[in-house]
Amino acid sequence: MSGGPEMVHIEGIPASYQLYDRCGFRDSELRDFCWAFKLYDILEDGIIDARQVRMALKWLGEEPNDKQMLSVMNEVDPHAKGIMDFQRFVRLMSKFDRSMITEDELVNAFKIFDKDKSGTIDAIELQDVLVKLGFTVTPLEAEEMIQAADEDKSGECEYTEFVRKIIENQ
């Protein structure tokens, strides 16, 4: 007999975020949600408030109007506490149609990584962003990630390579 639902372990998502239900999302999507959640989990206590939820949603490309926001918040936070842990945030994300990534979302994601505005992402830029988001990434691991997307073997990932890699993994 188990004592309850089993926690889901996904590389890149801290165990402290206690994820028990993937809500149908792939690992890569859950890692994206974790990044957005982490950006606004200022106190690093695994909790964000309703205002921070809205900012995290915007970061993920979701901009519900006030009525939609109230509706989904009420579904996942029925006691109206106004705060959300990561599991509830994932449940909230399941209320949105995440099936297609838009061109604008890809441009914005690319810009986050392309710190020097060169139109390409190198391993240093990739590692810098990932470390700032709290992920432990060595220079070698960042280089391997770039190589995986770098089709022309230039040592950098161009926008078109970035888009192709993202779409392949949707």
mmCIF file of C-alpha atoms in Angstrom:
data_model
loop_
_atom_site.group_PDB
_atom_site.id
_atom_site.type_symbol
_atom_site.label_atom_id
_atom_site.label_comp_id
_atom_site.label_asym_id
_atom_site.label_seq_id
_atom_site.Cartn_x
_atom_site.Cartn_y
_atom_site.Cartn_z
ATOM 1 C CA MET A 1 0.000 0.000 0.000
ATOM 2 C CA SER A 2 1.374 3.368 -0.916
ATOM 3 C CA GLY A 3 0.817 6.459 1.164
ATOM 4 C CA GLY A 4 -0.469 8.582 -1.720
ATOM 5 C CA PRO A 5 0.353 9.663 -5.238
ATOM 6 C CA GLU A 6 3.932 9.214 -6.360
ATOM 7 C CA MET A 7 5.995 12.310 -7.067
ATOM 8 C CA VAL A 8 7.059 12.828 -10.697
ATOM 9 C CA HIS A 9 10.810 13.405 -11.080
ATOM 10 C CA ILE A 10 11.900 15.372 -14.145
ATOM 11 C CA GLU A 11 15.448 16.508 -14.782
ATOM 12 C CA GLY A 12 15.644 20.274 -14.389
ATOM 13 C CA ILE A 13 12.682 20.554 -12.018
ATOM 14 C CA PRO A 14 13.611 20.807 -8.336
ATOM 15 C CA ALA A 15 12.139 18.110 -6.096
ATOM 16 C CA SER A 16 10.985 20.923 -3.804
ATOM 17 C CA TYR A 17 8.392 21.828 -6.467
ATOM 18 C CA GLN A 18 6.607 18.525 -5.696
ATOM 19 C CA LEU A 19 5.010 17.580 -8.992
ATOM 20 C CA TYR A 20 2.565 14.660 -8.719
ATOM 21 C CA ASP A 21 0.495 15.078 -11.885
ATOM 22 C CA ARG A 22 1.938 16.035 -15.289
ATOM 23 C CA CYS A 23 -1.537 17.075 -16.486
ATOM 24 C CA GLY A 24 -0.683 15.576 -19.882
ATOM 25 C CA PHE A 25 2.420 17.731 -20.477
ATOM 26 C CA ARG A 26 5.743 16.513 -21.872
ATOM 27 C CA ASP A 27 8.968 16.926 -19.861
ATOM 28 C CA SER A 28 10.089 19.825 -22.076
ATOM 29 C CA GLU A 29 6.827 21.687 -21.462
ATOM 30 C CA LEU A 30 7.056 21.106 -17.722
ATOM 31 C CA ARG A 31 10.622 22.447 -17.738
ATOM 32 C CA ASP A 32 9.357 25.581 -19.541
ATOM 33 C CA PHE A 33 6.676 26.015 -16.884
ATOM 34 C CA CYS A 34 9.329 25.522 -14.209
ATOM 35 C CA TRP A 35 11.478 28.282 -15.733
ATOM 36 C CA ALA A 36 8.566 30.705 -15.774
ATOM 37 C CA PHE A 37 7.510 29.731 -12.258
ATOM 38 C CA LYS A 38 11.093 30.081 -10.988
ATOM 39 C CA LEU A 39 11.405 33.579 -12.466
ATOM 40 C CA TYR A 40 8.630 34.786 -10.161
ATOM 41 C CA ASP A 41 9.305 32.547 -7.151
ATOM 42 C CA ILE A 42 11.324 35.396 -5.660
ATOM 43 C CA LEU A 43 11.456 33.968 -2.126
ATOM 44 C CA GLU A 44 12.348 30.515 -3.510
ATOM 45 C CA ASP A 45 9.637 29.001 -1.323
ATOM 46 C CA GLY A 46 7.820 27.219 -4.150
ATOM 47 C CA ILE A 47 4.887 29.663 -4.025
ATOM 48 C CA ILE A 48 3.853 32.537 -6.304
ATOM 49 C CA ASP A 49 0.935 34.919 -5.862
ATOM 50 C CA ALA A 50 -1.830 35.687 -8.365
ATOM 51 C CA ARG A 51 0.024 38.721 -9.779
ATOM 52 C CA GLN A 52 3.156 36.627 -10.301
ATOM 53 C CA VAL A 53 1.055 33.856 -11.878
ATOM 54 C CA ARG A 54 -0.165 36.364 -14.434
ATOM 55 C CA MET A 55 3.402 37.497 -15.205
ATOM 56 C CA ALA A 56 4.567 33.878 -15.544
ATOM 57 C CA LEU A 57 1.655 33.200 -17.903
ATOM 58 C CA LYS A 58 2.672 36.186 -20.021
ATOM 59 C CA TRP A 59 6.260 34.908 -20.097
ATOM 60 C CA LEU A 60 4.868 31.634 -21.460
ATOM 61 C CA GLY A 61 2.860 33.464 -24.116
ATOM 62 C CA GLU A 62 -0.534 33.262 -22.418
ATOM 63 C CA GLU A 63 -2.388 36.527 -21.892
ATOM 64 C CA PRO A 64 -5.889 35.727 -20.633
ATOM 65 C CA ASN A 65 -8.307 38.602 -20.128
ATOM 66 C CA ASP A 66 -9.492 39.317 -16.567
ATOM 67 C CA LYS A 67 -12.584 37.124 -16.903
ATOM 68 C CA GLN A 68 -10.578 34.137 -18.236
ATOM 69 C CA MET A 69 -7.928 34.632 -15.553
ATOM 70 C CA LEU A 70 -10.514 34.684 -12.778
ATOM 71 C CA SER A 71 -12.173 31.576 -14.186
ATOM 72 C CA VAL A 72 -8.984 29.477 -14.373
ATOM 73 C CA MET A 73 -7.741 30.751 -11.003
ATOM 74 C CA ASN A 74 -11.040 29.726 -9.400
ATOM 75 C CA GLU A 75 -10.740 26.256 -10.940
ATOM 76 C CA VAL A 76 -7.253 25.585 -9.555
ATOM 77 C CA ASP A 77 -7.518 27.701 -6.387
ATOM 78 C CA PRO A 78 -11.104 27.027 -5.210
ATOM 79 C CA HIS A 79 -10.398 28.387 -1.713
ATOM 80 C CA ALA A 80 -9.252 31.727 -3.188
ATOM 81 C CA LYS A 81 -5.952 31.800 -1.316
ATOM 82 C CA GLY A 82 -4.422 33.833 -4.134
ATOM 83 C CA ILE A 83 -1.202 31.822 -4.040
ATOM 84 C CA MET A 84 -0.095 28.861 -6.077
ATOM 85 C CA ASP A 85 2.482 26.095 -5.799
ATOM 86 C CA PHE A 86 4.089 24.543 -8.872
ATOM 87 C CA GLN A 87 1.585 21.654 -9.112
ATOM 88 C CA ARG A 88 -1.332 24.097 -9.165
ATOM 89 C CA PHE A 89 0.518 26.217 -11.716
ATOM 90 C CA VAL A 90 0.876 23.155 -13.976
ATOM 91 C CA ARG A 91 -2.837 22.431 -13.475
ATOM 92 C CA LEU A 92 -3.587 26.062 -14.412
ATOM 93 C CA MET A 93 -1.463 25.717 -17.576
ATOM 94 C CA SER A 94 -3.582 22.716 -18.597
ATOM 95 C CA LYS A 95 -6.532 25.106 -18.930
ATOM 96 C CA PHE A 96 -4.823 26.825 -21.887
ATOM 97 C CA ASP A 97 -4.406 25.465 -25.399
ATOM 98 C CA ARG A 98 -0.633 24.986 -25.584
ATOM 99 C CA SER A 99 -0.637 22.947 -28.773
ATOM 100 C CA MET A 100 1.125 25.431 -31.018
ATOM 101 C CA ILE A 101 4.068 27.698 -30.353
ATOM 102 C CA THR A 102 3.665 30.950 -32.252
ATOM 103 C CA GLU A 103 6.374 32.724 -34.215
ATOM 104 C CA ASP A 104 6.261 35.594 -31.699
ATOM 105 C CA GLU A 105 6.873 33.175 -28.822
ATOM 106 C CA LEU A 106 9.874 31.732 -30.648
ATOM 107 C CA VAL A 107 11.274 35.199 -31.390
ATOM 108 C CA ASN A 108 10.878 36.196 -27.726
ATOM 109 C CA ALA A 109 12.507 32.981 -26.508
ATOM 110 C CA PHE A 110 15.396 33.441 -28.922
ATOM 111 C CA LYS A 111 15.892 37.042 -27.742
ATOM 112 C CA ILE A 112 16.168 35.869 -24.120
ATOM 113 C CA PHE A 113 19.132 33.686 -25.059
ATOM 114 C CA ASP A 114 20.684 36.024 -27.658
ATOM 115 C CA LYS A 115 22.200 38.455 -25.135
ATOM 116 C CA ASP A 116 24.575 40.183 -27.585
ATOM 117 C CA LYS A 117 21.809 40.569 -30.215
ATOM 118 C CA SER A 118 23.993 38.864 -32.830
ATOM 119 C CA GLY A 119 21.196 36.742 -34.265
ATOM 120 C CA THR A 120 22.883 33.608 -32.956
ATOM 121 C CA ILE A 121 23.148 31.842 -29.606
ATOM 122 C CA ASP A 122 26.466 30.425 -28.468
ATOM 123 C CA ALA A 123 27.219 28.073 -25.588
ATOM 124 C CA ILE A 124 28.240 30.953 -23.295
ATOM 125 C CA GLU A 125 24.908 32.756 -23.783
ATOM 126 C CA LEU A 126 22.973 29.520 -23.317
ATOM 127 C CA GLN A 127 24.820 28.596 -20.130
ATOM 128 C CA ASP A 128 24.451 32.141 -18.739
ATOM 129 C CA VAL A 129 20.654 32.123 -19.098
ATOM 130 C CA LEU A 130 20.243 28.577 -17.790
ATOM 131 C CA VAL A 131 22.416 29.262 -14.731
ATOM 132 C CA LYS A 132 20.462 32.462 -13.989
ATOM 133 C CA LEU A 133 17.301 30.365 -14.078
ATOM 134 C CA GLY A 134 18.810 28.068 -11.459
ATOM 135 C CA PHE A 135 19.846 25.159 -13.660
ATOM 136 C CA THR A 136 23.247 23.574 -13.155
ATOM 137 C CA VAL A 137 24.818 23.524 -16.607
ATOM 138 C CA THR A 138 28.516 23.099 -17.298
ATOM 139 C CA PRO A 139 30.173 24.815 -20.283
ATOM 140 C CA LEU A 140 30.524 21.382 -21.897
ATOM 141 C CA GLU A 141 26.801 20.614 -21.474
ATOM 142 C CA ALA A 142 25.890 24.011 -22.958
ATOM 143 C CA GLU A 143 28.216 23.314 -25.886
ATOM 144 C CA GLU A 144 26.556 19.918 -26.434
ATOM 145 C CA MET A 145 23.113 21.578 -26.479
ATOM 146 C CA ILE A 146 24.272 24.093 -29.081
ATOM 147 C CA GLN A 147 25.827 21.311 -31.196
ATOM 148 C CA ALA A 148 22.522 19.419 -31.118
ATOM 149 C CA ALA A 149 20.760 22.371 -32.776
ATOM 150 C CA ASP A 150 23.678 23.690 -34.881
ATOM 151 C CA GLU A 151 22.957 22.237 -38.310
ATOM 152 C CA ASP A 152 25.662 24.138 -40.215
ATOM 153 C CA LYS A 153 28.333 23.372 -37.574
ATOM 154 C CA SER A 154 29.147 27.070 -37.105
ATOM 155 C CA GLY A 155 29.441 26.693 -33.324
ATOM 156 C CA GLU A 156 26.390 28.878 -32.823
ATOM 157 C CA CYS A 157 22.672 28.315 -33.159
ATOM 158 C CA GLU A 158 20.990 30.643 -35.647
ATOM 159 C CA TYR A 159 17.347 31.641 -35.423
ATOM 160 C CA THR A 160 16.272 29.217 -38.194
ATOM 161 C CA GLU A 161 18.101 26.327 -36.500
ATOM 162 C CA PHE A 162 16.538 27.307 -33.169
ATOM 163 C CA VAL A 163 13.024 27.367 -34.682
ATOM 164 C CA ARG A 164 13.501 24.047 -36.476
ATOM 165 C CA LYS A 165 14.721 22.378 -33.256
ATOM 166 C CA ILE A 166 11.798 23.760 -31.227
ATOM 167 C CA ILE A 167 9.215 22.672 -33.813
ATOM 168 C CA GLU A 168 10.794 19.192 -34.058
ATOM 169 C CA ASN A 169 10.363 18.789 -30.298
ATOM 170 C CA GLN A 170 6.766 20.043 -30.046
#
